[in-house]
Structure formats: structure tokens, C-alpha cells
Amino acid sequence: MDGIFTSEKNITIIWKKRDTDTIRMFVVGVIIITIGILFGILAAYPYFYYLLKIRAPQPRFIPQKSTKYPRISIVINAYKEGELVAERIKDICKTEYPLDRITLYVFNDGADSETSAAAKSVLPTCPFETHLIEPENRLGKTACQNKAISLISDEIIVFTDSDITTKSDALLRLVDVLLEKNVGAVCADLIPVGSNSSVAGSEGAYRSVYGKMCEYDSGLDSTYNFNGPLIAFKKTAVPHVEETRGADDANLALTCINNGYRALYVSDAVAFELQPVSLKEQFSQKIRRADGLINSTRLFKNAGKNSNRKFWRETFPKRKWMLLYSPILFMLAVLFGMTGVFLASPILGFGLLIFVIAVILFTMLQPKNLISSFVMNQFFLTVGLIRRKNILQWDRVEK
């Protein structure tokens, strides 16, 4: 009898210990989940800020339309672009901007023979002055841009890529804004197009909000999240673009702002950009862009510390948080959240794991929504932060 009672007592003690361990793990799990939620709030803070701001009507910068347009120099940057260069030149010839006020420079970086032949087949037909510059050794996009700046005497310079087309009035809309006294640089709105609907859809969902955020920043003061495929600027505002670190478009805008001018996103100037032919190519392009934007932000992180401009006091800190801190905080939020749920309840943990896998699959298969675009963007930025690469010469992406 004593043995039986002893066994029952031991079983009771074991069950009580198990209950205590379960409660302890549950409490620890809840604490870790709470930490994960805090990380998530910190990661999402600037995004919620922008979502609230862009939902409200915003004052728009409306310039006076010019009656006499100045001379401009357009620079096409090309690296192994082939026939795309010819198509871009033809598209420029269709612009509503006065053709007698245009000089065109085509930089065939690395002197690719196919690109050279394509450019030479079209340039003689242009109704304006043209120049084909072909550095034999590859310089990189920003180095070519700086060489162009040093060669050009016109005050207004336009940088454009080979893989875009534009609305015929795009240059007019850009220059109208750029002629304002305190404006030093402007960029066009970018609409993704391509044969791969998944790639174009993913980029389109991201761009729909991206553009509104840039418009808000421009209304406040300036934005440095420029669309590199079509930028116009004043040479006095940007006499040189930093070429040893960062993205060419972001560096150009930040240089302009740091020199006391405004850098604006002009949604009325519309360009259409060809997207990569596959998700793999898009992945490569997005990682590269993330690297560039992160490095540009780090490069100018101490600029404007003593300035009272709204850009340096409000816009730049939030953008810096989004680029340098939000991605890591988001990943920590996911990690802590999943770990906490597993500790609190293994069954719920497995359920959450299945849910996360489903979200990842949904993001890959249905990329045309804002949530998918946000998750993918955090991933690209996290990879960029971890790699800490400074890519000065980009490989061509198939489009």
C-alpha cells in the first residue's frame, strides 16, 4: 500500500512539474512575442507615417509653363544595350520639346559593337545635333555621367537610360519644373512594362505607393528617391556626381539638395521602363538597387546636420530609418514572433509556420498587391544590408 501511495505521489509531483514548465514556457513565449511585436512596430513606423500622409490631399508643386525653352543636352547611358539604344533615340525624336534646342550624346560604355552599330544606324536621321562617345575601357554609369557633365556647356542636362520610352511631353514637364529658381533636379514618374506580368505586377504595386511617397516628400521639400532612367538637372546644382559609392540617381539628388537646391519628383512627366524577363533577373536588379540606395544614404548620413530645411529634419531621417533599420527590425519581428509562438504553444507554432510559408508562396505567385511588395522589399533591403557591397559597374539585366 505504501508503494502505491508513493507512486501516486510521484506522478502528481511530475505532473505539477510539467504544468509549471508549460506555464513557464508560455510566459517566456509571450514575452518574446511582445518583443517581436515591438520590433514590428518600430519597423513599420515610417511606412505607417507615409501611408497616413499620402491618403490625405497634398499640395502639389505647379510650375508655370515656359513660353521659351532653353537648350538642353540629353545623355543616353548604354552598356551592351544593342537595339534598345536605337529605339530610345527614335523615341527622343518624337518629343514635343523644341528639337532645335536639343543636343544628344550617346555613351556606349565599353564600345560594344552591337550597341555602336545600332546607334550609328539611327543618329544620322535625328533632327538635332548628335554625338557618339565610346570609351574602350568600361567606365561605369556614374563615371560616364561625370564625363558628360565635363563635356557639356548647356546648363540643363538630361540623363536617360536605353530601356525606357516616354510620353511625348515628358521633357516639357520636367523642364517646366526645373526652370523654377530654387529647383536643381527633377525625375520622371516610372511605369513598369514588360512581357512577364508577375515581374511588372510586383514592380507596379510597389511603384504605385513609391511615387506617392516621393510626391509627398517633394511637396514638403525634396526627395532623393529618384528614378534614374529619366532625370533632368542644372549643372550649377550638380557639377559632379559621387562615383565611388552609392547609386547614381540618389547621389545626384542628394548632391543637389546638399548644394541648397530642391530635388523633385514630377509625376506629370511619365516614362515607361522595360522590366526584367524573369523573377531571377528582377531579384538581381532589386538587390543591386537596394545596395546603391543604402550606400548613398550612408554616404550622406552626416550631411545637413546643421540645416533647418525640412528635408534634413524630417524626410531624410525617415528614409534612413526605412532603408537602414526597418528591414532588420522586420526580420527580427518575424524571428521573435515565430520563436515566441513555438515556445508558448508548439501546435500554434507549426500553424504559424505553415501560415508564413503560405504568405511567402502568395508573395511569389501573386506579387501585384502592396503587402507582397512590402515583404519583398524588406527582403531585398536586408540582403543589401548584409552584403554591404558597393557596386560601381552593373551587369546588364535581360529585358
CSV table of C-alpha atoms in Angstrom, one decimal:
chain,number,residue,atom,x,y,z
A,1,MET,CA,0.0,0.0,0.0
A,2,ASP,CA,2.8,2.4,0.9
A,3,GLY,CA,4.4,1.7,-2.5
A,4,ILE,CA,1.2,2.5,-4.3
A,5,PHE,CA,0.7,5.8,-2.5
A,6,THR,CA,4.3,6.7,-3.1
A,7,SER,CA,3.9,6.1,-6.9
A,8,GLU,CA,0.8,8.2,-7.0
A,9,LYS,CA,2.6,11.0,-5.1
A,10,ASN,CA,5.5,10.9,-7.6
A,11,ILE,CA,3.1,11.1,-10.5
A,12,THR,CA,1.4,14.1,-9.0
A,13,ILE,CA,4.8,15.8,-8.5
A,14,ILE,CA,5.8,15.0,-12.1
A,15,TRP,CA,2.5,16.4,-13.5
A,16,LYS,CA,2.9,19.5,-11.3
A,17,LYS,CA,6.4,20.0,-12.7
A,18,ARG,CA,5.2,19.6,-16.2
A,19,ASP,CA,2.4,22.1,-15.6
A,20,THR,CA,5.0,24.5,-14.1
A,21,ASP,CA,7.3,24.1,-17.1
A,22,THR,CA,4.4,24.6,-19.5
A,23,ILE,CA,3.4,27.8,-17.8
A,24,ARG,CA,7.0,29.0,-17.7
A,25,MET,CA,7.5,28.3,-21.4
A,26,PHE,CA,4.1,30.0,-22.1
A,27,VAL,CA,5.2,33.1,-20.2
A,28,VAL,CA,8.6,33.2,-21.9
A,29,GLY,CA,6.9,32.8,-25.3
A,30,VAL,CA,4.5,35.7,-24.6
A,31,ILE,CA,7.4,37.9,-23.6
A,32,ILE,CA,9.3,37.0,-26.8
A,33,ILE,CA,6.2,37.6,-28.9
A,34,THR,CA,5.8,41.0,-27.2
A,35,ILE,CA,9.4,41.9,-28.1
A,36,GLY,CA,8.7,40.8,-31.7
A,37,ILE,CA,5.6,43.0,-31.9
A,38,LEU,CA,7.7,45.9,-30.6
A,39,PHE,CA,10.3,45.2,-33.4
A,40,GLY,CA,7.4,45.1,-35.9
A,41,ILE,CA,6.0,48.4,-34.8
A,42,LEU,CA,9.5,50.1,-35.0
A,43,ALA,CA,10.0,48.6,-38.5
A,44,ALA,CA,6.6,49.7,-39.7
A,45,TYR,CA,6.6,53.2,-38.1
A,46,PRO,CA,7.9,55.2,-41.2
A,47,TYR,CA,5.6,53.2,-43.5
A,48,PHE,CA,2.5,54.0,-41.4
A,49,TYR,CA,3.6,57.6,-41.3
A,50,TYR,CA,3.7,57.8,-45.1
A,51,LEU,CA,0.5,55.8,-45.6
A,52,LEU,CA,-1.3,58.3,-43.4
A,53,LYS,CA,0.2,61.3,-45.2
A,54,ILE,CA,-0.4,60.1,-48.8
A,55,ARG,CA,-4.0,59.3,-48.1
A,56,ALA,CA,-4.7,63.0,-47.3
A,57,PRO,CA,-4.8,65.6,-50.1
A,58,GLN,CA,-1.4,67.1,-50.6
A,59,PRO,CA,-0.4,70.4,-52.1
A,60,ARG,CA,1.3,69.9,-55.5
A,61,PHE,CA,4.1,71.9,-57.0
A,62,ILE,CA,2.6,73.5,-60.1
A,63,PRO,CA,5.1,75.4,-62.2
A,64,GLN,CA,4.4,78.0,-64.8
A,65,LYS,CA,4.6,76.6,-68.3
A,66,SER,CA,7.5,78.1,-70.2
A,67,THR,CA,7.0,80.0,-73.4
A,68,LYS,CA,10.6,79.8,-74.4
A,69,TYR,CA,12.5,76.6,-73.6
A,70,PRO,CA,16.3,76.6,-73.1
A,71,ARG,CA,18.9,74.5,-74.8
A,72,ILE,CA,19.3,71.1,-73.2
A,73,SER,CA,21.8,68.2,-73.6
A,74,ILE,CA,20.4,64.7,-73.4
A,75,VAL,CA,22.8,61.9,-72.4
A,76,ILE,CA,21.9,58.2,-73.1
A,77,ASN,CA,23.9,55.8,-70.9
A,78,ALA,CA,24.3,52.4,-72.6
A,79,TYR,CA,26.1,49.2,-71.8
A,80,LYS,CA,25.6,46.3,-74.2
A,81,GLU,CA,22.1,47.6,-75.0
A,82,GLY,CA,22.1,46.8,-78.7
A,83,GLU,CA,18.8,47.7,-80.5
A,84,LEU,CA,17.4,49.3,-77.3
A,85,VAL,CA,19.6,52.3,-78.0
A,86,ALA,CA,18.2,52.8,-81.4
A,87,GLU,CA,14.6,52.6,-80.1
A,88,ARG,CA,15.4,55.1,-77.4
A,89,ILE,CA,16.9,57.6,-79.9
A,90,LYS,CA,13.8,57.2,-82.1
A,91,ASP,CA,11.6,57.9,-79.0
A,92,ILE,CA,13.6,61.1,-78.2
A,93,CYS,CA,13.0,62.3,-81.8
A,94,LYS,CA,9.2,62.2,-81.1
A,95,THR,CA,9.5,64.6,-78.1
A,96,GLU,CA,7.4,67.7,-78.0
A,97,TYR,CA,10.4,69.6,-76.7
A,98,PRO,CA,11.7,72.0,-79.4
A,99,LEU,CA,14.1,69.8,-81.5
A,100,ASP,CA,16.3,72.8,-82.4
A,101,ARG,CA,17.1,73.2,-78.7
A,102,ILE,CA,18.4,69.6,-78.2
A,103,THR,CA,21.9,68.1,-78.4
A,104,LEU,CA,22.1,64.3,-77.9
A,105,TYR,CA,25.1,62.4,-76.5
A,106,VAL,CA,25.1,58.6,-76.6
A,107,PHE,CA,27.7,57.0,-74.3
A,108,ASN,CA,28.5,53.4,-75.4
A,109,ASP,CA,30.3,52.3,-72.3
A,110,GLY,CA,32.9,49.7,-73.3
A,111,ALA,CA,32.5,50.3,-77.0
A,112,ASP,CA,30.2,47.4,-77.6
A,113,SER,CA,30.0,46.7,-81.4
A,114,GLU,CA,26.3,45.8,-81.5
A,115,THR,CA,25.3,49.0,-79.5
A,116,SER,CA,27.6,51.1,-81.7
A,117,ALA,CA,26.0,49.7,-84.9
A,118,ALA,CA,22.5,50.3,-83.6
A,119,ALA,CA,23.3,53.9,-82.6
A,120,LYS,CA,25.0,54.7,-85.9
A,121,SER,CA,22.1,53.4,-87.8
A,122,VAL,CA,19.7,56.0,-86.3
A,123,LEU,CA,21.8,59.0,-85.3
A,124,PRO,CA,22.2,60.5,-88.8
A,125,THR,CA,18.4,60.7,-89.1
A,126,CYS,CA,18.0,62.8,-85.9
A,127,PRO,CA,16.8,66.4,-86.4
A,128,PHE,CA,19.3,67.7,-83.9
A,129,GLU,CA,23.0,67.7,-83.1
A,130,THR,CA,24.3,64.2,-82.0
A,131,HIS,CA,27.5,62.8,-80.6
A,132,LEU,CA,28.5,59.2,-80.1
A,133,ILE,CA,31.1,58.7,-77.4
A,134,GLU,CA,32.6,55.2,-77.0
A,135,PRO,CA,35.1,54.7,-74.1
A,136,GLU,CA,37.0,51.5,-75.0
A,137,ASN,CA,37.5,50.5,-71.3
A,138,ARG,CA,34.3,50.3,-69.4
A,139,LEU,CA,34.0,53.3,-67.0
A,140,GLY,CA,30.7,52.6,-65.3
A,141,LYS,CA,27.5,54.6,-65.5
A,142,THR,CA,28.3,57.3,-63.0
A,143,ALA,CA,31.8,57.9,-64.4
A,144,CYS,CA,30.3,58.3,-67.9
A,145,GLN,CA,27.8,60.8,-66.4
A,146,ASN,CA,30.6,62.8,-64.9
A,147,LYS,CA,32.5,62.8,-68.2
A,148,ALA,CA,29.3,64.1,-69.9
A,149,ILE,CA,28.9,66.9,-67.4
A,150,SER,CA,32.5,68.0,-68.0
A,151,LEU,CA,31.9,68.0,-71.8
A,152,ILE,CA,28.6,69.7,-71.9
A,153,SER,CA,28.2,73.5,-71.7
A,154,ASP,CA,24.4,73.7,-71.5
A,155,GLU,CA,23.0,74.5,-68.1
A,156,ILE,CA,20.3,71.8,-68.3
A,157,ILE,CA,21.3,68.2,-68.7
A,158,VAL,CA,19.1,65.2,-69.1
A,159,PHE,CA,20.3,61.7,-68.1
A,160,THR,CA,18.3,58.8,-69.6
A,161,ASP,CA,18.6,55.0,-69.9
A,162,SER,CA,18.2,53.0,-73.1
A,163,ASP,CA,15.4,50.7,-71.8
A,164,ILE,CA,12.6,53.3,-71.5
A,165,THR,CA,10.2,55.2,-73.6
A,166,THR,CA,8.3,58.4,-72.6
A,167,LYS,CA,5.2,60.3,-73.1
A,168,SER,CA,5.9,62.9,-75.8
A,169,ASP,CA,5.5,65.8,-73.3
A,170,ALA,CA,7.8,64.3,-70.6
A,171,LEU,CA,10.8,66.6,-71.2
A,172,LEU,CA,8.5,69.6,-71.3
A,173,ARG,CA,7.0,68.7,-67.9
A,174,LEU,CA,10.5,68.1,-66.4
A,175,VAL,CA,12.0,71.4,-67.7
A,176,ASP,CA,8.9,73.4,-66.7
A,177,VAL,CA,9.6,72.4,-63.1
A,178,LEU,CA,13.4,72.7,-63.4
A,179,LEU,CA,13.2,76.3,-64.6
A,180,GLU,CA,11.9,77.3,-61.1
A,181,LYS,CA,14.7,79.2,-59.4
A,182,ASN,CA,15.2,77.0,-56.3
A,183,VAL,CA,14.8,73.7,-58.2
A,184,GLY,CA,18.1,71.9,-59.1
A,185,ALA,CA,17.0,68.4,-60.2
A,186,VAL,CA,13.8,66.6,-61.2
A,187,CYS,CA,12.9,63.0,-62.2
A,188,ALA,CA,10.1,61.4,-64.1
A,189,ASP,CA,7.4,59.0,-62.8
A,190,LEU,CA,8.2,55.5,-63.9
A,191,ILE,CA,5.6,52.9,-65.0
A,192,PRO,CA,6.9,49.3,-65.4
A,193,VAL,CA,6.0,47.4,-68.5
A,194,GLY,CA,7.1,44.0,-69.8
A,195,SER,CA,6.1,40.6,-71.1
A,196,ASN,CA,6.3,39.0,-67.7
A,197,SER,CA,3.1,40.0,-65.9
A,198,SER,CA,4.4,38.8,-62.5
A,199,VAL,CA,7.5,40.9,-62.7
A,200,ALA,CA,5.7,44.0,-64.0
A,201,GLY,CA,2.9,43.5,-61.5
A,202,SER,CA,5.2,43.3,-58.5
A,203,GLU,CA,7.1,46.4,-59.5
A,204,GLY,CA,3.8,48.2,-60.3
A,205,ALA,CA,2.3,47.6,-56.9
A,206,TYR,CA,5.5,48.9,-55.3
A,207,ARG,CA,5.7,51.9,-57.6
A,208,SER,CA,2.1,52.9,-57.0
A,209,VAL,CA,2.9,53.8,-53.4
A,210,TYR,CA,6.6,54.7,-54.1
A,211,GLY,CA,5.6,57.5,-56.4
A,212,LYS,CA,3.0,58.9,-53.9
A,213,MET,CA,5.6,58.9,-51.2
A,214,CYS,CA,8.1,60.8,-53.4
A,215,GLU,CA,5.4,63.3,-54.3
A,216,TYR,CA,4.7,63.9,-50.6
A,217,ASP,CA,8.5,64.4,-50.0
A,218,SER,CA,8.7,66.8,-52.9
A,219,GLY,CA,5.7,68.8,-51.7
A,220,LEU,CA,7.4,69.1,-48.3
A,221,ASP,CA,10.9,70.0,-49.6
A,222,SER,CA,12.7,67.3,-51.7
A,223,THR,CA,13.2,63.6,-52.4
A,224,TYR,CA,16.3,61.7,-53.1
A,225,ASN,CA,14.5,58.5,-54.2
A,226,PHE,CA,15.0,59.4,-57.8
A,227,ASN,CA,14.1,57.3,-60.9
A,228,GLY,CA,17.4,57.1,-62.7
A,229,PRO,CA,16.1,56.2,-66.1
A,230,LEU,CA,15.0,59.9,-66.7
A,231,ILE,CA,16.5,62.8,-64.7
A,232,ALA,CA,17.0,66.4,-65.6
A,233,PHE,CA,19.2,68.8,-63.6
A,234,LYS,CA,21.0,72.1,-63.6
A,235,LYS,CA,24.8,71.9,-64.0
A,236,THR,CA,25.3,74.6,-61.3
A,237,ALA,CA,23.3,72.5,-58.9
A,238,VAL,CA,25.1,69.2,-59.7
A,239,PRO,CA,28.6,69.9,-61.1
A,240,HIS,CA,29.7,66.4,-60.2
A,241,VAL,CA,28.1,63.1,-59.0
A,242,GLU,CA,29.9,61.0,-56.4
A,243,GLU,CA,31.0,57.9,-58.3
A,244,THR,CA,33.0,55.8,-55.7
A,245,ARG,CA,30.0,54.8,-53.6
A,246,GLY,CA,26.2,54.6,-53.9
A,247,ALA,CA,23.5,54.8,-56.6
A,248,ASP,CA,24.0,57.4,-59.4
A,249,ASP,CA,20.4,58.7,-59.2
A,250,ALA,CA,20.3,59.0,-55.4
A,251,ASN,CA,23.8,60.6,-55.3
A,252,LEU,CA,22.7,63.1,-57.9
A,253,ALA,CA,19.6,64.1,-56.0
A,254,LEU,CA,21.5,64.3,-52.6
A,255,THR,CA,24.2,66.4,-54.1
A,256,CYS,CA,21.6,68.8,-55.5
A,257,ILE,CA,19.9,69.0,-52.1
A,258,ASN,CA,23.2,69.4,-50.2
A,259,ASN,CA,24.1,72.3,-52.6
A,260,GLY,CA,21.0,74.2,-51.5
A,261,TYR,CA,18.5,73.3,-54.3
A,262,ARG,CA,15.3,71.2,-54.3
A,263,ALA,CA,15.1,67.8,-55.9
A,264,LEU,CA,11.6,67.0,-57.1
A,265,TYR,CA,9.6,64.0,-58.3
A,266,VAL,CA,7.4,65.1,-61.3
A,267,SER,CA,4.5,62.7,-61.7
A,268,ASP,CA,3.3,64.5,-64.8
A,269,ALA,CA,6.4,63.5,-66.6
A,270,VAL,CA,5.8,59.8,-67.4
A,271,ALA,CA,8.3,57.2,-68.6
A,272,PHE,CA,7.8,53.5,-69.3
A,273,GLU,CA,10.5,51.1,-68.2
A,274,LEU,CA,11.0,47.6,-69.5
A,275,GLN,CA,11.1,45.1,-66.7
A,276,PRO,CA,13.4,42.0,-66.5
A,277,VAL,CA,12.2,39.0,-68.3
A,278,SER,CA,12.2,36.8,-65.2
A,279,LEU,CA,11.9,36.9,-61.5
A,280,LYS,CA,15.5,35.9,-61.2
A,281,GLU,CA,16.6,38.9,-63.2
A,282,GLN,CA,14.3,41.1,-61.2
A,283,PHE,CA,15.8,39.7,-58.0
A,284,SER,CA,19.3,40.7,-59.3
A,285,GLN,CA,18.2,44.2,-60.2
A,286,LYS,CA,16.3,44.8,-57.0
A,287,ILE,CA,19.3,43.7,-54.8
A,288,ARG,CA,21.6,46.0,-56.9
A,289,ARG,CA,19.2,48.9,-56.4
A,290,ALA,CA,19.0,48.2,-52.7
A,291,ASP,CA,22.8,48.2,-52.4
A,292,GLY,CA,23.0,51.5,-54.2
A,293,LEU,CA,20.3,53.3,-52.2
A,294,ILE,CA,21.7,52.0,-48.9
A,295,ASN,CA,25.2,53.2,-49.8
A,296,SER,CA,24.0,56.6,-50.9
A,297,THR,CA,22.2,57.0,-47.6
A,298,ARG,CA,25.3,56.1,-45.6
A,299,LEU,CA,27.4,58.4,-47.8
A,300,PHE,CA,25.3,61.4,-46.9
A,301,LYS,CA,24.3,60.4,-43.4
A,302,ASN,CA,26.1,63.3,-41.8
A,303,ALA,CA,25.1,65.9,-44.4
A,304,GLY,CA,22.6,68.7,-43.4
A,305,LYS,CA,23.1,68.2,-39.7
A,306,ASN,CA,23.1,72.0,-39.1
A,307,SER,CA,20.4,72.7,-41.7
A,308,ASN,CA,16.9,73.8,-40.9
A,309,ARG,CA,15.5,72.5,-44.2
A,310,LYS,CA,12.5,70.1,-43.8
A,311,PHE,CA,14.3,67.6,-46.0
A,312,TRP,CA,17.2,67.1,-43.5
A,313,ARG,CA,15.0,67.4,-40.4
A,314,GLU,CA,12.0,65.3,-41.5
A,315,THR,CA,12.4,63.4,-44.8
A,316,PHE,CA,16.0,62.1,-44.6
A,317,PRO,CA,15.7,60.7,-41.1
A,318,LYS,CA,12.6,58.7,-42.0
A,319,ARG,CA,14.0,57.5,-45.3
A,320,LYS,CA,17.2,56.5,-43.5
A,321,TRP,CA,15.2,54.5,-40.9
A,322,MET,CA,13.3,52.8,-43.7
A,323,LEU,CA,16.5,51.8,-45.5
A,324,LEU,CA,18.9,51.0,-42.7
A,325,TYR,CA,16.8,49.9,-39.8
A,326,SER,CA,13.3,48.8,-40.9
A,327,PRO,CA,14.5,45.7,-42.8
A,328,ILE,CA,16.5,44.3,-39.9
A,329,LEU,CA,13.7,45.1,-37.4
A,330,PHE,CA,11.2,43.4,-39.7
A,331,MET,CA,13.2,40.2,-39.9
A,332,LEU,CA,13.7,40.3,-36.1
A,333,ALA,CA,10.0,40.8,-35.6
A,334,VAL,CA,9.3,37.7,-37.7
A,335,LEU,CA,12.0,35.6,-36.0
A,336,PHE,CA,10.9,36.6,-32.4
A,337,GLY,CA,7.3,36.2,-33.3
A,338,MET,CA,7.7,32.7,-34.6
A,339,THR,CA,10.0,31.7,-31.7
A,340,GLY,CA,7.6,33.1,-29.1
A,341,VAL,CA,4.6,31.2,-30.6
A,342,PHE,CA,6.6,27.9,-30.7
A,343,LEU,CA,7.5,28.3,-27.1
A,344,ALA,CA,4.0,29.3,-26.0
A,345,SER,CA,2.3,26.6,-28.0
A,346,PRO,CA,4.1,24.2,-30.3
A,347,ILE,CA,0.8,23.4,-32.1
A,348,LEU,CA,0.2,27.1,-32.8
A,349,GLY,CA,3.9,27.4,-33.8
A,350,PHE,CA,3.5,24.9,-36.5
A,351,GLY,CA,0.3,26.5,-37.6
A,352,LEU,CA,2.1,29.9,-37.8
A,353,LEU,CA,5.0,28.3,-39.8
A,354,ILE,CA,2.5,27.0,-42.3
A,355,PHE,CA,0.9,30.4,-42.5
A,356,VAL,CA,4.3,32.1,-43.1
A,357,ILE,CA,5.1,29.6,-45.8
A,358,ALA,CA,1.7,30.3,-47.4
A,359,VAL,CA,2.5,34.1,-47.2
A,360,ILE,CA,5.8,33.5,-49.0
A,361,LEU,CA,4.2,31.5,-51.7
A,362,PHE,CA,1.4,34.1,-52.1
A,363,THR,CA,4.1,36.8,-52.3
A,364,MET,CA,5.8,34.9,-55.1
A,365,LEU,CA,2.7,33.8,-57.0
A,366,GLN,CA,0.6,37.0,-56.5
A,367,PRO,CA,3.0,39.9,-56.4
A,368,LYS,CA,0.6,42.6,-57.5
A,369,ASN,CA,-0.5,43.7,-54.0
A,370,LEU,CA,1.0,46.1,-51.5
A,371,ILE,CA,1.7,43.5,-48.8
A,372,SER,CA,3.6,41.2,-51.1
A,373,SER,CA,5.6,44.2,-52.4
A,374,PHE,CA,6.4,45.3,-48.9
A,375,VAL,CA,7.6,41.9,-47.8
A,376,MET,CA,9.7,41.5,-50.9
A,377,ASN,CA,11.2,45.0,-50.5
A,378,GLN,CA,12.2,44.2,-46.9
A,379,PHE,CA,13.9,41.1,-48.1
A,380,PHE,CA,15.8,42.9,-50.8
A,381,LEU,CA,16.9,45.6,-48.4
A,382,THR,CA,18.0,43.1,-45.8
A,383,VAL,CA,20.2,41.3,-48.3
A,384,GLY,CA,21.7,44.6,-49.3
A,385,LEU,CA,22.4,45.5,-45.7
A,386,ILE,CA,24.0,42.1,-45.0
A,387,ARG,CA,26.1,42.0,-48.2
A,388,ARG,CA,27.4,45.6,-47.7
A,389,LYS,CA,28.6,45.6,-51.3
A,390,ASN,CA,29.4,48.8,-53.3
A,391,ILE,CA,28.6,48.0,-56.9
A,392,LEU,CA,30.1,50.6,-59.3
A,393,GLN,CA,29.7,48.7,-62.5
A,394,TRP,CA,26.4,46.8,-63.0
A,395,ASP,CA,25.9,43.7,-65.1
A,396,ARG,CA,23.3,44.1,-67.8
A,397,VAL,CA,19.8,42.7,-66.9
A,398,GLU,CA,18.0,40.9,-69.8
A,399,LYS,CA,14.7,42.8,-70.6
